[in-house]
mmCIF file of N, CA and C in Angstrom:
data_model
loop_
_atom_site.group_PDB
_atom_site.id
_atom_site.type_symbol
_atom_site.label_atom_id
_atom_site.label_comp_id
_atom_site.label_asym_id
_atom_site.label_seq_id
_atom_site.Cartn_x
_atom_site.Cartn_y
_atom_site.Cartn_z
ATOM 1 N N UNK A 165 0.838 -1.185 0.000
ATOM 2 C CA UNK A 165 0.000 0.000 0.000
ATOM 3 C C UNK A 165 0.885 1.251 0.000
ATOM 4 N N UNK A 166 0.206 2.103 -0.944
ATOM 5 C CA UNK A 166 1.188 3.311 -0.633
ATOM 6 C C UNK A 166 0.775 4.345 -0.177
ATOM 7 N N UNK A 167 1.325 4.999 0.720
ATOM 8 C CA UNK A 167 1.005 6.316 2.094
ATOM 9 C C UNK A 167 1.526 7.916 0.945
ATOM 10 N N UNK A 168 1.062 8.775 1.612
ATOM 11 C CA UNK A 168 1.083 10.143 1.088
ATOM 12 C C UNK A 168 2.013 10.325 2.688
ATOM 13 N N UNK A 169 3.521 10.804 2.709
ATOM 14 C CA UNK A 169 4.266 10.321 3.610
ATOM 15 C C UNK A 169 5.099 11.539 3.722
ATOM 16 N N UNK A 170 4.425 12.994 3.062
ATOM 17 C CA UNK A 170 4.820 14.179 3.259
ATOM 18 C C UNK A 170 4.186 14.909 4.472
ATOM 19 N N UNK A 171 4.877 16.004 5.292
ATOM 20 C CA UNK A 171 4.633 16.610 6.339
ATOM 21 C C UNK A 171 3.291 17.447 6.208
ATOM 22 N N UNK A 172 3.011 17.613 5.343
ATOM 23 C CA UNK A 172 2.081 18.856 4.892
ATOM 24 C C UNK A 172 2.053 19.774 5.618
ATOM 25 N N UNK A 173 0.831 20.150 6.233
ATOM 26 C CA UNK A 173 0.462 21.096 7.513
ATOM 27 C C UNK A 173 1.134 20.729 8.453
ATOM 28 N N UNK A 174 1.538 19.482 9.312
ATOM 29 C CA UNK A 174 1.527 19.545 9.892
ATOM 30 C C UNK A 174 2.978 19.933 10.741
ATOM 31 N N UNK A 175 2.974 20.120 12.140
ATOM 32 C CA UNK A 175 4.092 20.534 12.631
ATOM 33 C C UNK A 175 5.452 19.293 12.614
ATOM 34 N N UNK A 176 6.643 19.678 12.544
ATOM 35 C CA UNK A 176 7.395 18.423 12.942
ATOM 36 C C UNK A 176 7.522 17.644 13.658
ATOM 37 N N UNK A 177 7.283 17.763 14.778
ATOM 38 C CA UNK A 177 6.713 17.374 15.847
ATOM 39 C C UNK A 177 5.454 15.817 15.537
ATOM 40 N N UNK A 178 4.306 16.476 14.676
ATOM 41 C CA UNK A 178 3.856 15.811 14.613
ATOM 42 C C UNK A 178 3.948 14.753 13.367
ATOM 43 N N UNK A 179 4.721 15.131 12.700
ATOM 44 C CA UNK A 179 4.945 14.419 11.766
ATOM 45 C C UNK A 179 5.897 13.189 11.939
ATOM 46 N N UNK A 180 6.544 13.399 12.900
ATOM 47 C CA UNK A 180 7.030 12.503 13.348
ATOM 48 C C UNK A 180 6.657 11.269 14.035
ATOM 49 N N UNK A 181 5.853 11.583 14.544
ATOM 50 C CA UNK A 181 4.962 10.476 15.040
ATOM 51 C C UNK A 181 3.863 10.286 14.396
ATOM 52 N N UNK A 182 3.401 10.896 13.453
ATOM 53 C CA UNK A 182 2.785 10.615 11.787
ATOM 54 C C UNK A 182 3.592 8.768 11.494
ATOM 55 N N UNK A 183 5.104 9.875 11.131
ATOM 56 C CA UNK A 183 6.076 8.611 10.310
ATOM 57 C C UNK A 183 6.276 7.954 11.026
ATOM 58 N N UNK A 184 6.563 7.560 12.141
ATOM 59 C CA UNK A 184 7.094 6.649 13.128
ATOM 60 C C UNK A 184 5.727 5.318 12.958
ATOM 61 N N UNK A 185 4.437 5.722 13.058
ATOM 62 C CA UNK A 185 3.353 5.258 13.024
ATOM 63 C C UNK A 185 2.841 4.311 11.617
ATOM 64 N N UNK A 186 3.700 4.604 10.704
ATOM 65 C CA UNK A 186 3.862 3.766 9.260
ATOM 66 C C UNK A 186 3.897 2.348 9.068
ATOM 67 N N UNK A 187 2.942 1.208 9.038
ATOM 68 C CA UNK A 187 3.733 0.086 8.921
ATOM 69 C C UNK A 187 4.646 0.289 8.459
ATOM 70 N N UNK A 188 5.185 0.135 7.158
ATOM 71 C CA UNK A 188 6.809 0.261 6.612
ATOM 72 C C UNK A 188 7.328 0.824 7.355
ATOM 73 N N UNK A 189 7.525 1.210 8.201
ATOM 74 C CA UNK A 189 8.601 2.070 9.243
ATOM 75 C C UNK A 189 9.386 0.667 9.847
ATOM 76 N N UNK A 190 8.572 -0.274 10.422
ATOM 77 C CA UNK A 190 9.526 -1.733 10.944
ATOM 78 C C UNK A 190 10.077 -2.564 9.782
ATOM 79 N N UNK A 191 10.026 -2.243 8.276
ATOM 80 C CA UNK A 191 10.821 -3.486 7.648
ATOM 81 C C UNK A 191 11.913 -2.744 6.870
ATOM 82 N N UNK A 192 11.804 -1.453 7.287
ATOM 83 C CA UNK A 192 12.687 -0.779 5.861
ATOM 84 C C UNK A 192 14.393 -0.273 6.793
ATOM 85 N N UNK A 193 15.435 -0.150 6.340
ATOM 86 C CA UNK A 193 16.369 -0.275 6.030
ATOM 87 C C UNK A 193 16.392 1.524 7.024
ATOM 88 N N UNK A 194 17.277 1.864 8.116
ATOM 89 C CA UNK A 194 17.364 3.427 9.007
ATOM 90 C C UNK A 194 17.871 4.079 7.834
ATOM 91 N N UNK A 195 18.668 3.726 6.873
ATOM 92 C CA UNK A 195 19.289 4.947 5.741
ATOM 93 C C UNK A 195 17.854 5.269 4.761
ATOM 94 N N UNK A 196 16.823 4.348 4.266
ATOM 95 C CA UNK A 196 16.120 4.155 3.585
ATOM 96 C C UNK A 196 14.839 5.244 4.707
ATOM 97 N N UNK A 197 14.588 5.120 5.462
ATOM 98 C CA UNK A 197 13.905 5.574 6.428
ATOM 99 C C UNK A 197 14.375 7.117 6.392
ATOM 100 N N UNK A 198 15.447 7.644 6.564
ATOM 101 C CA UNK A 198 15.945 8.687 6.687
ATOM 102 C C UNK A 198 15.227 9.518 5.633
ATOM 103 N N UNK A 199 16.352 9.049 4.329
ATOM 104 C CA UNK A 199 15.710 9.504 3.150
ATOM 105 C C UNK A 199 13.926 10.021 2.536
ATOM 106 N N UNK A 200 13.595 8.856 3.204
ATOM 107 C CA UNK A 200 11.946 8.853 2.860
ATOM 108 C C UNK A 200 11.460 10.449 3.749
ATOM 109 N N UNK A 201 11.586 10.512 5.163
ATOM 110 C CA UNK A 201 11.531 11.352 6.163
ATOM 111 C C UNK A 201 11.962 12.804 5.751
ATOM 112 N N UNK A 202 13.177 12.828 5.132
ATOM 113 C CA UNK A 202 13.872 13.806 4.690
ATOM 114 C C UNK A 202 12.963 14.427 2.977
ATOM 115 N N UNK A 203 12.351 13.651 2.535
ATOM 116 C CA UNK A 203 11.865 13.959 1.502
ATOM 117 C C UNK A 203 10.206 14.093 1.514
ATOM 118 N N UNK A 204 10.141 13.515 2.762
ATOM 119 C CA UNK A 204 8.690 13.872 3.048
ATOM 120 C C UNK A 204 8.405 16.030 3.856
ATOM 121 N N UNK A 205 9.438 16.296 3.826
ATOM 122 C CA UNK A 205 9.551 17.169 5.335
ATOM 123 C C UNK A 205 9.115 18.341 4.471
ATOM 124 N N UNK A 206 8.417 19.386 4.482
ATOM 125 C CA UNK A 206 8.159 21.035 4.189
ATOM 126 C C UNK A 206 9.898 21.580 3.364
ATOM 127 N N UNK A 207 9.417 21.793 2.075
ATOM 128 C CA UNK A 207 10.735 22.647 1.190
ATOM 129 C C UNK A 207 11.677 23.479 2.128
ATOM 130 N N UNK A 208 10.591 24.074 2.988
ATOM 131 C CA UNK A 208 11.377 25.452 3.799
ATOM 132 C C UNK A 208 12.298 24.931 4.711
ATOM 133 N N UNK A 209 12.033 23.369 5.462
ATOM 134 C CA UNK A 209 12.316 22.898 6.671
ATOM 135 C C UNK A 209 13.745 22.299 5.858
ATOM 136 N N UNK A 210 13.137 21.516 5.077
ATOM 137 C CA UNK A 210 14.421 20.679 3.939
ATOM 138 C C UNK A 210 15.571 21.685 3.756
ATOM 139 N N UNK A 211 16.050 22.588 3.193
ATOM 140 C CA UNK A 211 16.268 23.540 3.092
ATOM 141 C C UNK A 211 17.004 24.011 4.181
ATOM 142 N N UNK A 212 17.018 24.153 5.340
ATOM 143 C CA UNK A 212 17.650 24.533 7.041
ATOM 144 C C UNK A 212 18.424 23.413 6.974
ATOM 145 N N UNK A 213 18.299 22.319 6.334
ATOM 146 C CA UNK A 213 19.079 21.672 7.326
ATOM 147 C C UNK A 213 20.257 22.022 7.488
ATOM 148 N N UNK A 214 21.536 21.556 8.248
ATOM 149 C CA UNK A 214 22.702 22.010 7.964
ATOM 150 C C UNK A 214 23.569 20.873 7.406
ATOM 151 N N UNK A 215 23.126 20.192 7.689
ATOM 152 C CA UNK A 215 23.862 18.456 7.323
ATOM 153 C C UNK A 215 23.251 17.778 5.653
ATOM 154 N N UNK A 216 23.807 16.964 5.220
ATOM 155 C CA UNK A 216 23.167 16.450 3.909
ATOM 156 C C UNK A 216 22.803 15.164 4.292
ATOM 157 N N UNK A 217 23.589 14.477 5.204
ATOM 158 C CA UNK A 217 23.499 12.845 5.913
ATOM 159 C C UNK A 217 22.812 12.865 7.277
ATOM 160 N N UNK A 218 22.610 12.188 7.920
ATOM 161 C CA UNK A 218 22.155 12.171 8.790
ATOM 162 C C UNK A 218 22.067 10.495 9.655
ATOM 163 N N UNK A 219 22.600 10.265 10.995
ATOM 164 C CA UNK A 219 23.196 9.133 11.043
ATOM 165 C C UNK A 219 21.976 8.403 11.651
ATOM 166 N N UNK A 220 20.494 8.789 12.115
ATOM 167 C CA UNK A 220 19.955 8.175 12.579
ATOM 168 C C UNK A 220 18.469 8.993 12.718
ATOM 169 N N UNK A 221 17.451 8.675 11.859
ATOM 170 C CA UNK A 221 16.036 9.165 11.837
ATOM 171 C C UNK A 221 15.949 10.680 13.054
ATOM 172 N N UNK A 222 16.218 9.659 14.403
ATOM 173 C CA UNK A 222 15.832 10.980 15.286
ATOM 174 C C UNK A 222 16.623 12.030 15.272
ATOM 175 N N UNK A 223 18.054 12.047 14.410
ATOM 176 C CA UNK A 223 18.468 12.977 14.433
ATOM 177 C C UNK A 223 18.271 14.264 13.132
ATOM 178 N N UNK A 224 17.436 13.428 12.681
ATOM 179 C CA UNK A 224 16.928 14.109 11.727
ATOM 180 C C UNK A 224 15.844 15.010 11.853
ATOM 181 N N UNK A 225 14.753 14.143 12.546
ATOM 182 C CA UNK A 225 13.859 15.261 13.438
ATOM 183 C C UNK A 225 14.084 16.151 14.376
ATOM 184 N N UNK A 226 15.402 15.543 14.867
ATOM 185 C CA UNK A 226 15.668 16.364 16.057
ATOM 186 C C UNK A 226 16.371 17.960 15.440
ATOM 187 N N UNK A 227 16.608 17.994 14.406
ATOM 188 C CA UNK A 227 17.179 18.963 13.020
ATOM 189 C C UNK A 227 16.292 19.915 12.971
ATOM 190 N N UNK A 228 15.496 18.645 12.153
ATOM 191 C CA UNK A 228 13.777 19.743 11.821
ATOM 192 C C UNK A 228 13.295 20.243 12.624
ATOM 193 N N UNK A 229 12.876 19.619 13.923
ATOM 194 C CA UNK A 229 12.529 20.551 14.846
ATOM 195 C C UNK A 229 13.247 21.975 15.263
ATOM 196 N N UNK A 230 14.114 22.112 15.468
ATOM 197 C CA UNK A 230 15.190 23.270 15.307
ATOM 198 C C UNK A 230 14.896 24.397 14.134
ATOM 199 N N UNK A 231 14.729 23.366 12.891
ATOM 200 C CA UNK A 231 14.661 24.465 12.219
ATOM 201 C C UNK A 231 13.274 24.950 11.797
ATOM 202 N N UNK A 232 12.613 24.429 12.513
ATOM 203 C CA UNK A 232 10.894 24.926 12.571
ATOM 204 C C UNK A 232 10.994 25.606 13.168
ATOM 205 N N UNK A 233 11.788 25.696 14.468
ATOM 206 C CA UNK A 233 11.706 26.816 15.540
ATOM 207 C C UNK A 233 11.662 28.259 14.617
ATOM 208 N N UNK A 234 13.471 27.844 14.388
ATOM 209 C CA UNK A 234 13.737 29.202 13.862
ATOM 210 C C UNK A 234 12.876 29.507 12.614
ATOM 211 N N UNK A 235 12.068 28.959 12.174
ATOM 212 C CA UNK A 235 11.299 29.864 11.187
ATOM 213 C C UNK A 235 10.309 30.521 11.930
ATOM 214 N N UNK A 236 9.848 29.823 12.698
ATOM 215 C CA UNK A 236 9.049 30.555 13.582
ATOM 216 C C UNK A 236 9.039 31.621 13.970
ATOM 217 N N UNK A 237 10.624 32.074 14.201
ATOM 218 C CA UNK A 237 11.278 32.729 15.180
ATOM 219 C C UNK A 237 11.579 33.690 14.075
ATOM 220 N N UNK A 238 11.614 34.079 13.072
ATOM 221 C CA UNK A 238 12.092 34.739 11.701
ATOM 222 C C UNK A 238 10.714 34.527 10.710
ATOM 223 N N UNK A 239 10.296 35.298 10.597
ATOM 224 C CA UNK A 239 8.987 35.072 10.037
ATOM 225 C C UNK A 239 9.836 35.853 8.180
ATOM 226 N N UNK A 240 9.127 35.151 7.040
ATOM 227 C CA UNK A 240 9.621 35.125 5.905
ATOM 228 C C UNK A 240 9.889 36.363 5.463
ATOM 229 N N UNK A 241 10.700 36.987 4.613
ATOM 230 C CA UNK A 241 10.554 38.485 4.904
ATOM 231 C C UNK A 241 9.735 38.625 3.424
ATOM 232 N N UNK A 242 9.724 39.925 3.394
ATOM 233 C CA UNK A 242 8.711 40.706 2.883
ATOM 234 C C UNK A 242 9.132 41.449 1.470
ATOM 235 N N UNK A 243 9.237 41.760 0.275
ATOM 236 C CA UNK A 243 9.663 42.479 -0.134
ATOM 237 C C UNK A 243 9.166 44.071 -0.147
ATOM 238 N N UNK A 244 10.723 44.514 0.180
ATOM 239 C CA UNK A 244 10.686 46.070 1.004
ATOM 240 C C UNK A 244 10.789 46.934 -0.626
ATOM 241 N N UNK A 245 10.833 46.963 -1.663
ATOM 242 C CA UNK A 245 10.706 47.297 -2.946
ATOM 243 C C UNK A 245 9.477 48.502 -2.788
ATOM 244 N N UNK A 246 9.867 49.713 -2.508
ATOM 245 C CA UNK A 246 8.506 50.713 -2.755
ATOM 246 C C UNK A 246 7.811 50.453 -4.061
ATOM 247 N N UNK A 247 6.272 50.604 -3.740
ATOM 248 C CA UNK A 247 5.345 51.272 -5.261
ATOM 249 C C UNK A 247 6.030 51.356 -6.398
ATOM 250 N N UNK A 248 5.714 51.113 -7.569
ATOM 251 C CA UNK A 248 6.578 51.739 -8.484
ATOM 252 C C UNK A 248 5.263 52.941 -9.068
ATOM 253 N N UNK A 249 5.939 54.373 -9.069
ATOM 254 C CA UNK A 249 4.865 55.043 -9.125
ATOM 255 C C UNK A 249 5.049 55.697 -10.903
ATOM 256 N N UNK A 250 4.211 56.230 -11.648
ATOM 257 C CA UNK A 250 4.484 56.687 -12.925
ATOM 258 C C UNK A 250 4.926 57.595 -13.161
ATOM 259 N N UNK A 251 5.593 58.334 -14.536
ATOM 260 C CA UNK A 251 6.903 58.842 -14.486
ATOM 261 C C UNK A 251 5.716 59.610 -15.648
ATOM 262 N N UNK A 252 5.378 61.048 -14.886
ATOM 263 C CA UNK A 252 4.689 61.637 -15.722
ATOM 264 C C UNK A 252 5.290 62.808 -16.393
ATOM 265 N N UNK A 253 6.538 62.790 -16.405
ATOM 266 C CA UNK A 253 6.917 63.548 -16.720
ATOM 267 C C UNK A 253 7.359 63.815 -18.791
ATOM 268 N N UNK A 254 7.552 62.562 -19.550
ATOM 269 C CA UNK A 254 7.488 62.679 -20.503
ATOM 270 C C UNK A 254 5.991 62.914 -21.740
ATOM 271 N N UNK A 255 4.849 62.801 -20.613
ATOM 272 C CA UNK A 255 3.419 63.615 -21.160
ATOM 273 C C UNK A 255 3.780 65.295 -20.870
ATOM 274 N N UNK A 256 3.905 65.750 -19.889
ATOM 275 C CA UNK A 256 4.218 66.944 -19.873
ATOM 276 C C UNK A 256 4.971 67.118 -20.828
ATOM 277 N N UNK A 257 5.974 66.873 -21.733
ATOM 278 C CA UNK A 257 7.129 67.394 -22.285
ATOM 279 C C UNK A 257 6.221 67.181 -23.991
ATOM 280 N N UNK A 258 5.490 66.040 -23.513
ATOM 281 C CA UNK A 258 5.084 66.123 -25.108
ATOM 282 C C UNK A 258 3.939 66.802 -25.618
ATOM 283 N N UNK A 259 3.068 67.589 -24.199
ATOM 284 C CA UNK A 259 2.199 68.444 -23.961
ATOM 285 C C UNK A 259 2.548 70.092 -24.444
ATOM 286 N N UNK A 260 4.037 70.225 -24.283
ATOM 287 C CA UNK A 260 4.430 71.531 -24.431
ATOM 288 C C UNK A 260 4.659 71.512 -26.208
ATOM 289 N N UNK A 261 4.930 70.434 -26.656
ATOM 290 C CA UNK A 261 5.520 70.527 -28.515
ATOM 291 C C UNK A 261 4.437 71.359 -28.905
#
């Protein structure tokens, strides 16, 4: 059977015990497990990590969680780019011909 085995909404936290909760979680292989976990996780979270390997599932969550914090903690920024306002000045010029 195959599971939809991405984090979506939910927090890392809970996703973890989402994945942990998987049949396939007891027959599959901790590197194979990792991977799956790691590719299931939020772009933004994927992304923080600081490591590319990871030697053991919980330390992988234990990652993500961290870096959920800090997004938390840093909210996405914004682009600070003023209005772009119109440049009326070449109607005037062609107002005076």
């Amino acid at each position: 059977m195959v599971y939809d085995i991405s984090q979506g909404k939910m927090s890392v936290k809970k996703y973890r015990r989402f994945f942990y909760s998987l049949p396939e979680v007891a027959n599959r292989p901790e590197e194979e497990l990792i991977a799956l976990a790691k590719a299931g996780l939020k772009e933004e979270i994927r992304q923080g990590l600081k490591k590319e390997e990871f030697a053991t599932l919980d330390a992988l969550f234990e990652e993500a969680e961290e870096v959920e914090e800090g997004l938390k903690e840093t909210p996405p920024s914004t682009s600070q780019t003023p209005p772009h306002k119109p440049d009326h000045r070449s109607s005037k010029r062609d107002a005076s011909r």
